[in-house]
Amino acid sequence: MSPTPPGVSSPLPANYRYWREHGGEWGAEYENRKKRFLYYHIQEAMLCDYFLHAAPARILEYGCGVGRHLRYLSAIPGLDVHGYDQSQAMVDNCLQ
């Protein structure tokens, strides 16, 4: 990451730097976690159930990361699904 530009009072916080630099690695990590942790499936089932009953609806997931939720929610008829994340690395992973 480049140094702080002139006129900017402080560098990018470490958390933002981490996600911008390493966010692309998390797509595979989420898939691995789904194999080990039941609560990932429970979370998806709860969101699917909620939005099945809310359709038609528009969804904006702010901080969508690699698009873990966007992927399955976009398959539900009647949902217009969009995401935003500050990490280009995570967005690139999402678009793959």
PDB file of C-alpha atoms in Angstrom:
ATOM      1  CA  MET A   1       0.000   0.000   0.000  1.00  0.00           C
ATOM      2  CA  SER A   2       1.296   3.454  -0.818  1.00  0.00           C
ATOM      3  CA  PRO A   3       2.209   5.956   1.885  1.00  0.00           C
ATOM      4  CA  THR A   4      -0.307   8.491   3.130  1.00  0.00           C
ATOM      5  CA  PRO A   5      -0.948  11.151   0.451  1.00  0.00           C
ATOM      6  CA  PRO A   6      -0.151  14.790   1.257  1.00  0.00           C
ATOM      7  CA  GLY A   7      -2.963  16.536   3.089  1.00  0.00           C
ATOM      8  CA  VAL A   8      -4.377  13.312   4.574  1.00  0.00           C
ATOM      9  CA  SER A   9      -4.185  13.380   8.359  1.00  0.00           C
ATOM     10  CA  SER A  10      -3.722   9.669   9.038  1.00  0.00           C
ATOM     11  CA  PRO A  11      -2.991   6.472   7.150  1.00  0.00           C
ATOM     12  CA  LEU A  12      -5.696   3.956   6.366  1.00  0.00           C
ATOM     13  CA  PRO A  13      -6.606   2.002   9.520  1.00  0.00           C
ATOM     14  CA  ALA A  14      -4.978  -1.421   9.805  1.00  0.00           C
ATOM     15  CA  ASN A  15      -8.320  -3.226   9.540  1.00  0.00           C
ATOM     16  CA  TYR A  16      -9.102  -1.606   6.172  1.00  0.00           C
ATOM     17  CA  ARG A  17      -5.586  -2.317   4.920  1.00  0.00           C
ATOM     18  CA  TYR A  18      -5.915  -5.975   5.900  1.00  0.00           C
ATOM     19  CA  TRP A  19      -9.194  -6.495   4.022  1.00  0.00           C
ATOM     20  CA  ARG A  20      -7.962  -4.618   0.959  1.00  0.00           C
ATOM     21  CA  GLU A  21      -4.765  -6.661   0.820  1.00  0.00           C
ATOM     22  CA  HIS A  22      -6.017 -10.092   1.924  1.00  0.00           C
ATOM     23  CA  GLY A  23      -9.765 -10.044   1.306  1.00  0.00           C
ATOM     24  CA  GLY A  24      -9.528 -12.174  -1.809  1.00  0.00           C
ATOM     25  CA  GLU A  25      -8.337 -15.122   0.264  1.00  0.00           C
ATOM     26  CA  TRP A  26     -11.623 -15.348   2.172  1.00  0.00           C
ATOM     27  CA  GLY A  27     -13.815 -16.939  -0.486  1.00  0.00           C
ATOM     28  CA  ALA A  28     -12.097 -20.291  -0.041  1.00  0.00           C
ATOM     29  CA  GLU A  29     -11.962 -19.807   3.731  1.00  0.00           C
ATOM     30  CA  TYR A  30     -15.746 -19.407   3.963  1.00  0.00           C
ATOM     31  CA  GLU A  31     -16.231 -22.593   1.939  1.00  0.00           C
ATOM     32  CA  ASN A  32     -13.894 -24.471   4.299  1.00  0.00           C
ATOM     33  CA  ARG A  33     -15.705 -23.125   7.346  1.00  0.00           C
ATOM     34  CA  LYS A  34     -19.056 -24.280   5.953  1.00  0.00           C
ATOM     35  CA  LYS A  35     -17.679 -27.830   6.015  1.00  0.00           C
ATOM     36  CA  ARG A  36     -16.841 -27.540   9.731  1.00  0.00           C
ATOM     37  CA  PHE A  37     -19.379 -25.193  11.308  1.00  0.00           C
ATOM     38  CA  LEU A  38     -23.112 -25.843  11.290  1.00  0.00           C
ATOM     39  CA  TYR A  39     -24.012 -22.239  12.133  1.00  0.00           C
ATOM     40  CA  TYR A  40     -22.996 -21.091   8.624  1.00  0.00           C
ATOM     41  CA  HIS A  41     -25.801 -23.279   7.246  1.00  0.00           C
ATOM     42  CA  ILE A  42     -28.238 -22.148   9.919  1.00  0.00           C
ATOM     43  CA  GLN A  43     -27.508 -18.517   9.098  1.00  0.00           C
ATOM     44  CA  GLU A  44     -28.120 -19.143   5.391  1.00  0.00           C
ATOM     45  CA  ALA A  45     -31.339 -21.051   6.079  1.00  0.00           C
ATOM     46  CA  MET A  46     -32.652 -18.243   8.296  1.00  0.00           C
ATOM     47  CA  LEU A  47     -31.872 -15.549   5.716  1.00  0.00           C
ATOM     48  CA  CYS A  48     -33.381 -17.606   2.880  1.00  0.00           C
ATOM     49  CA  ASP A  49     -36.552 -18.218   4.854  1.00  0.00           C
ATOM     50  CA  TYR A  50     -36.886 -14.546   5.757  1.00  0.00           C
ATOM     51  CA  PHE A  51     -36.380 -13.277   2.208  1.00  0.00           C
ATOM     52  CA  LEU A  52     -38.571 -15.970   0.638  1.00  0.00           C
ATOM     53  CA  HIS A  53     -41.428 -14.404   2.575  1.00  0.00           C
ATOM     54  CA  ALA A  54     -40.303 -10.821   1.890  1.00  0.00           C
ATOM     55  CA  ALA A  55     -40.143 -11.057  -1.909  1.00  0.00           C
ATOM     56  CA  PRO A  56     -40.458  -8.987  -3.932  1.00  0.00           C
ATOM     57  CA  ALA A  57     -37.693  -6.966  -2.340  1.00  0.00           C
ATOM     58  CA  ARG A  58     -34.483  -5.114  -3.063  1.00  0.00           C
ATOM     59  CA  ILE A  59     -31.438  -6.042  -0.980  1.00  0.00           C
ATOM     60  CA  LEU A  60     -28.226  -4.089  -0.520  1.00  0.00           C
ATOM     61  CA  GLU A  61     -25.625  -5.913   1.521  1.00  0.00           C
ATOM     62  CA  TYR A  62     -23.195  -3.224   2.627  1.00  0.00           C
ATOM     63  CA  GLY A  63     -19.890  -4.866   3.459  1.00  0.00           C
ATOM     64  CA  CYS A  64     -20.712  -7.951   1.405  1.00  0.00           C
ATOM     65  CA  GLY A  65     -17.137  -9.203   1.345  1.00  0.00           C
ATOM     66  CA  VAL A  66     -16.789 -12.056  -1.121  1.00  0.00           C
ATOM     67  CA  GLY A  67     -20.556 -12.229  -1.619  1.00  0.00           C
ATOM     68  CA  ARG A  68     -21.267 -15.281   0.500  1.00  0.00           C
ATOM     69  CA  HIS A  69     -24.888 -14.266   1.117  1.00  0.00           C
ATOM     70  CA  LEU A  70     -25.420 -12.590  -2.249  1.00  0.00           C
ATOM     71  CA  ARG A  71     -24.695 -15.843  -4.026  1.00  0.00           C
ATOM     72  CA  TYR A  72     -27.633 -17.796  -2.651  1.00  0.00           C
ATOM     73  CA  LEU A  73     -30.010 -14.864  -2.141  1.00  0.00           C
ATOM     74  CA  SER A  74     -29.723 -13.948  -5.832  1.00  0.00           C
ATOM     75  CA  ALA A  75     -31.272 -17.337  -6.689  1.00  0.00           C
ATOM     76  CA  ILE A  76     -34.522 -16.483  -4.860  1.00  0.00           C
ATOM     77  CA  PRO A  77     -37.199 -15.281  -7.310  1.00  0.00           C
ATOM     78  CA  GLY A  78     -38.389 -11.732  -6.724  1.00  0.00           C
ATOM     79  CA  LEU A  79     -35.213 -10.482  -5.046  1.00  0.00           C
ATOM     80  CA  ASP A  80     -33.105  -7.726  -6.583  1.00  0.00           C
ATOM     81  CA  VAL A  81     -29.757  -8.318  -4.858  1.00  0.00           C
ATOM     82  CA  HIS A  82     -26.784  -5.917  -4.759  1.00  0.00           C
ATOM     83  CA  GLY A  83     -23.615  -5.697  -2.709  1.00  0.00           C
ATOM     84  CA  TYR A  84     -20.902  -3.211  -1.802  1.00  0.00           C
ATOM     85  CA  ASP A  85     -17.525  -3.698  -0.148  1.00  0.00           C
ATOM     86  CA  GLN A  86     -14.564  -1.357   0.363  1.00  0.00           C
ATOM     87  CA  SER A  87     -12.106  -4.150  -0.453  1.00  0.00           C
ATOM     88  CA  GLN A  88     -11.493  -4.498  -4.188  1.00  0.00           C
ATOM     89  CA  ALA A  89      -9.811  -7.860  -3.494  1.00  0.00           C
ATOM     90  CA  MET A  90     -13.029  -9.178  -1.926  1.00  0.00           C
ATOM     91  CA  VAL A  91     -15.193  -7.752  -4.720  1.00  0.00           C
ATOM     92  CA  ASP A  92     -12.964  -9.389  -7.326  1.00  0.00           C
ATOM     93  CA  ASN A  93     -13.379 -12.707  -5.501  1.00  0.00           C
ATOM     94  CA  CYS A  94     -17.140 -12.165  -5.409  1.00  0.00           C
ATOM     95  CA  LEU A  95     -17.283 -11.583  -9.160  1.00  0.00           C
ATOM     96  CA  GLN A  96     -15.473 -14.851  -9.864  1.00  0.00           C
TER      97      GLN A  96
END
